[in-house]
Structures are given as C-alpha cells and as structure tokens.
Tab-separated table of C-alpha atoms in Angstrom:
chain	number	residue	atom	x	y	z
J	1141	UNK	CA	11.094	-6.635	-8.306
J	1142	UNK	CA	9.286	-8.819	-5.784
J	1143	UNK	CA	5.714	-7.863	-4.935
J	1144	UNK	CA	3.885	-8.926	-1.818
J	1145	UNK	CA	0.090	-8.876	-2.027
J	1146	UNK	CA	-2.038	-9.025	1.100
J	1147	UNK	CA	-5.776	-9.617	1.279
J	1148	UNK	CA	-6.346	-7.626	4.449
J	1149	UNK	CA	-9.246	-8.261	6.792
J	1150	UNK	CA	-10.353	-6.184	9.762
J	1151	UNK	CA	-10.699	-7.183	13.386
J	1152	UNK	CA	-14.132	-8.542	14.288
J	1153	UNK	CA	-14.832	-5.624	16.638
J	1154	UNK	CA	-14.405	-2.997	13.893
J	1155	UNK	CA	-16.582	-1.820	11.048
J	1156	UNK	CA	-15.202	-1.572	7.543
J	1157	UNK	CA	-15.313	2.230	7.862
J	1158	UNK	CA	-13.291	2.162	11.110
J	1159	UNK	CA	-10.777	-0.176	9.484
J	1160	UNK	CA	-10.321	2.101	6.434
J	1161	UNK	CA	-10.054	5.191	8.619
J	1162	UNK	CA	-7.289	3.666	10.751
J	1163	UNK	CA	-5.482	2.187	7.764
J	1164	UNK	CA	-5.572	5.453	5.813
J	1165	UNK	CA	-5.117	8.054	8.558
J	1166	UNK	CA	-3.036	6.259	11.203
J	1167	UNK	CA	-1.257	3.275	9.702
J	1168	UNK	CA	-0.201	4.774	6.353
J	1169	UNK	CA	1.617	7.806	7.837
J	1170	UNK	CA	3.111	5.644	10.598
J	1171	UNK	CA	4.331	3.124	8.020
J	1172	UNK	CA	5.783	5.803	5.739
J	1173	UNK	CA	7.654	7.462	8.619
J	1174	UNK	CA	9.725	4.421	9.560
J	1175	UNK	CA	13.426	4.322	8.608
J	1176	UNK	CA	13.381	0.631	7.666
J	1177	UNK	CA	10.513	1.286	5.239
J	1178	UNK	CA	12.656	3.853	3.460
J	1179	UNK	CA	15.502	1.345	3.376
J	1180	UNK	CA	13.668	-1.750	2.085
J	1181	UNK	CA	10.221	-0.934	0.652
J	1182	UNK	CA	10.154	0.356	-2.922
J	1183	UNK	CA	6.409	0.958	-3.143
J	1184	UNK	CA	3.395	0.713	-0.826
J	1185	UNK	CA	-0.133	0.759	-2.274
J	1186	UNK	CA	-3.426	0.570	-0.377
J	1187	UNK	CA	-6.559	-0.459	-2.278
J	1188	UNK	CA	-9.733	0.094	-0.297
J	1189	UNK	CA	-12.586	-2.243	-1.146
J	1190	UNK	CA	-15.745	-0.434	-2.239
J	1191	UNK	CA	-19.257	-1.678	-1.669
J	1192	UNK	CA	-19.666	-2.443	-5.369
J	1193	UNK	CA	-19.541	-6.137	-6.249
J	1194	UNK	CA	-18.816	-7.162	-9.841
J	1195	UNK	CA	-20.187	-10.369	-11.241
J	1196	UNK	CA	-17.602	-13.098	-10.796
J	1197	UNK	CA	-15.152	-14.114	-8.060
J	1198	UNK	CA	-15.975	-12.865	-4.574
J	1199	UNK	CA	-13.229	-11.661	-2.223
J	1200	UNK	CA	-15.383	-12.584	0.758
J	1201	UNK	CA	-14.801	-10.404	3.757
J	1202	UNK	CA	-11.670	-8.709	2.395
J	1203	UNK	CA	-11.508	-5.059	3.460
J	1204	UNK	CA	-8.477	-4.011	1.461
J	1205	UNK	CA	-5.611	-5.082	-0.730
J	1206	UNK	CA	-2.008	-4.204	0.024
J	1207	UNK	CA	0.808	-4.205	-2.477
J	1208	UNK	CA	4.391	-3.878	-1.241
J	1209	UNK	CA	7.393	-3.897	-3.558
J	1210	UNK	CA	10.862	-5.071	-2.563
J	1211	UNK	CA	14.068	-5.501	-4.534
J	1212	UNK	CA	14.078	-9.223	-3.737
J	1213	UNK	CA	13.205	-11.823	-1.093
J	1214	UNK	CA	16.214	-10.775	0.985
J	1215	UNK	CA	14.819	-7.246	1.201
J	1216	UNK	CA	11.425	-8.622	2.218
J	1217	UNK	CA	12.976	-10.796	4.933
J	1218	UNK	CA	15.191	-7.969	6.193
J	1219	UNK	CA	12.183	-5.670	6.456
J	1220	UNK	CA	10.088	-8.330	8.221
J	1221	UNK	CA	12.831	-8.719	10.830
J	1222	UNK	CA	13.597	-5.005	11.149
J	1223	UNK	CA	13.019	-3.007	14.345
J	1224	UNK	CA	10.605	-0.699	12.489
J	1225	UNK	CA	8.377	-3.597	11.485
J	1226	UNK	CA	8.607	-5.627	14.684
J	1227	UNK	CA	8.292	-2.769	17.184
J	1228	UNK	CA	6.100	-0.206	15.397
J	1229	UNK	CA	4.344	-1.443	12.250
J	1230	UNK	CA	3.264	-4.936	13.302
J	1231	UNK	CA	1.770	-3.774	16.635
J	1232	UNK	CA	-0.245	-1.165	14.739
J	1233	UNK	CA	-1.400	-3.770	12.185
J	1234	UNK	CA	-2.852	-5.724	15.097
J	1235	UNK	CA	-4.907	-2.672	16.134
J	1236	UNK	CA	-7.074	-2.872	13.003
J	1237	UNK	CA	-6.456	-6.154	11.147
J	1238	UNK	CA	-6.970	-9.795	12.031
J	1239	UNK	CA	-3.597	-11.313	11.052
J	1240	UNK	CA	-5.037	-14.861	11.174
J	1241	UNK	CA	-7.531	-13.947	8.436
J	1242	UNK	CA	-5.136	-12.025	6.178
J	1243	UNK	CA	-3.729	-13.852	3.159
J	1244	UNK	CA	-0.314	-13.157	1.643
J	1245	UNK	CA	1.260	-14.103	-1.669
J	1246	UNK	CA	4.255	-13.085	-3.782
J	1247	UNK	CA	4.397	-12.170	-7.453
J	1248	UNK	CA	6.750	-10.848	-10.088
J	1249	UNK	CA	5.286	-8.404	-12.589
J	1250	UNK	CA	5.374	-9.100	-16.319
J	1251	UNK	CA	3.909	-6.115	-18.167
J	1252	UNK	CA	1.881	-6.879	-21.269
J	1253	UNK	CA	0.711	-3.325	-22.039
J	1254	UNK	CA	3.159	-0.852	-20.449
C-alpha cells in the first residue's frame, strides 16, 4: 500500500477555523462522492491541527494533515490525472488551501505493534 501524506496549509485570506470548516463540511463530502475516488483511493484521513503545541518539532503554519492510501504509484498517478480530481477535487482544494505551501511525501507502512 502506498500512502501519500500532505502537510496542508490554508489560503492567506482564511482563518484556520474557516479552513477546517470548508475541509470538513464541503471538501470531504465532495471528495467522497467522486467516482474516481471510489476507483483509486483506498483510504482518506483528515487530521485537523489543534491549538495544542507539544514540546519538540514545530509544524509551522500547517493547518491539517492528509493521508491518502493507494494500491501503488500507478493508482496514485491515475487518480491525479482523473476527471474527478482535475475537474472537481483540485478546483475545490484551491478554494481553501495554498497549493504552493502544501508539502507532499510518500510512505509505505511497516507495522511494529499491530
């Protein structure tokens, strides 16, 4: 399973609360309703950043963490080029995130304690 992690950051003209509201109440249902999501995405997790700050590394101005699971890189690429993503999901992402400030990385899970 290939996981995509995104450090998501809001547009400069939005508050954190506006960002979370849109992400949770508009983007999530829109995302889940798309046929290409059902075809390629195995799991979609939103983690909303709280105001609490632990001692240690700082995520800076990160507003949320996204975790998307795909079967493999081909599934990820197919989804990224799909009509659902290009015509519906990506335009909505631009309504509440700043794509230039978001950071993406891939991982493969190796469970230590199942």
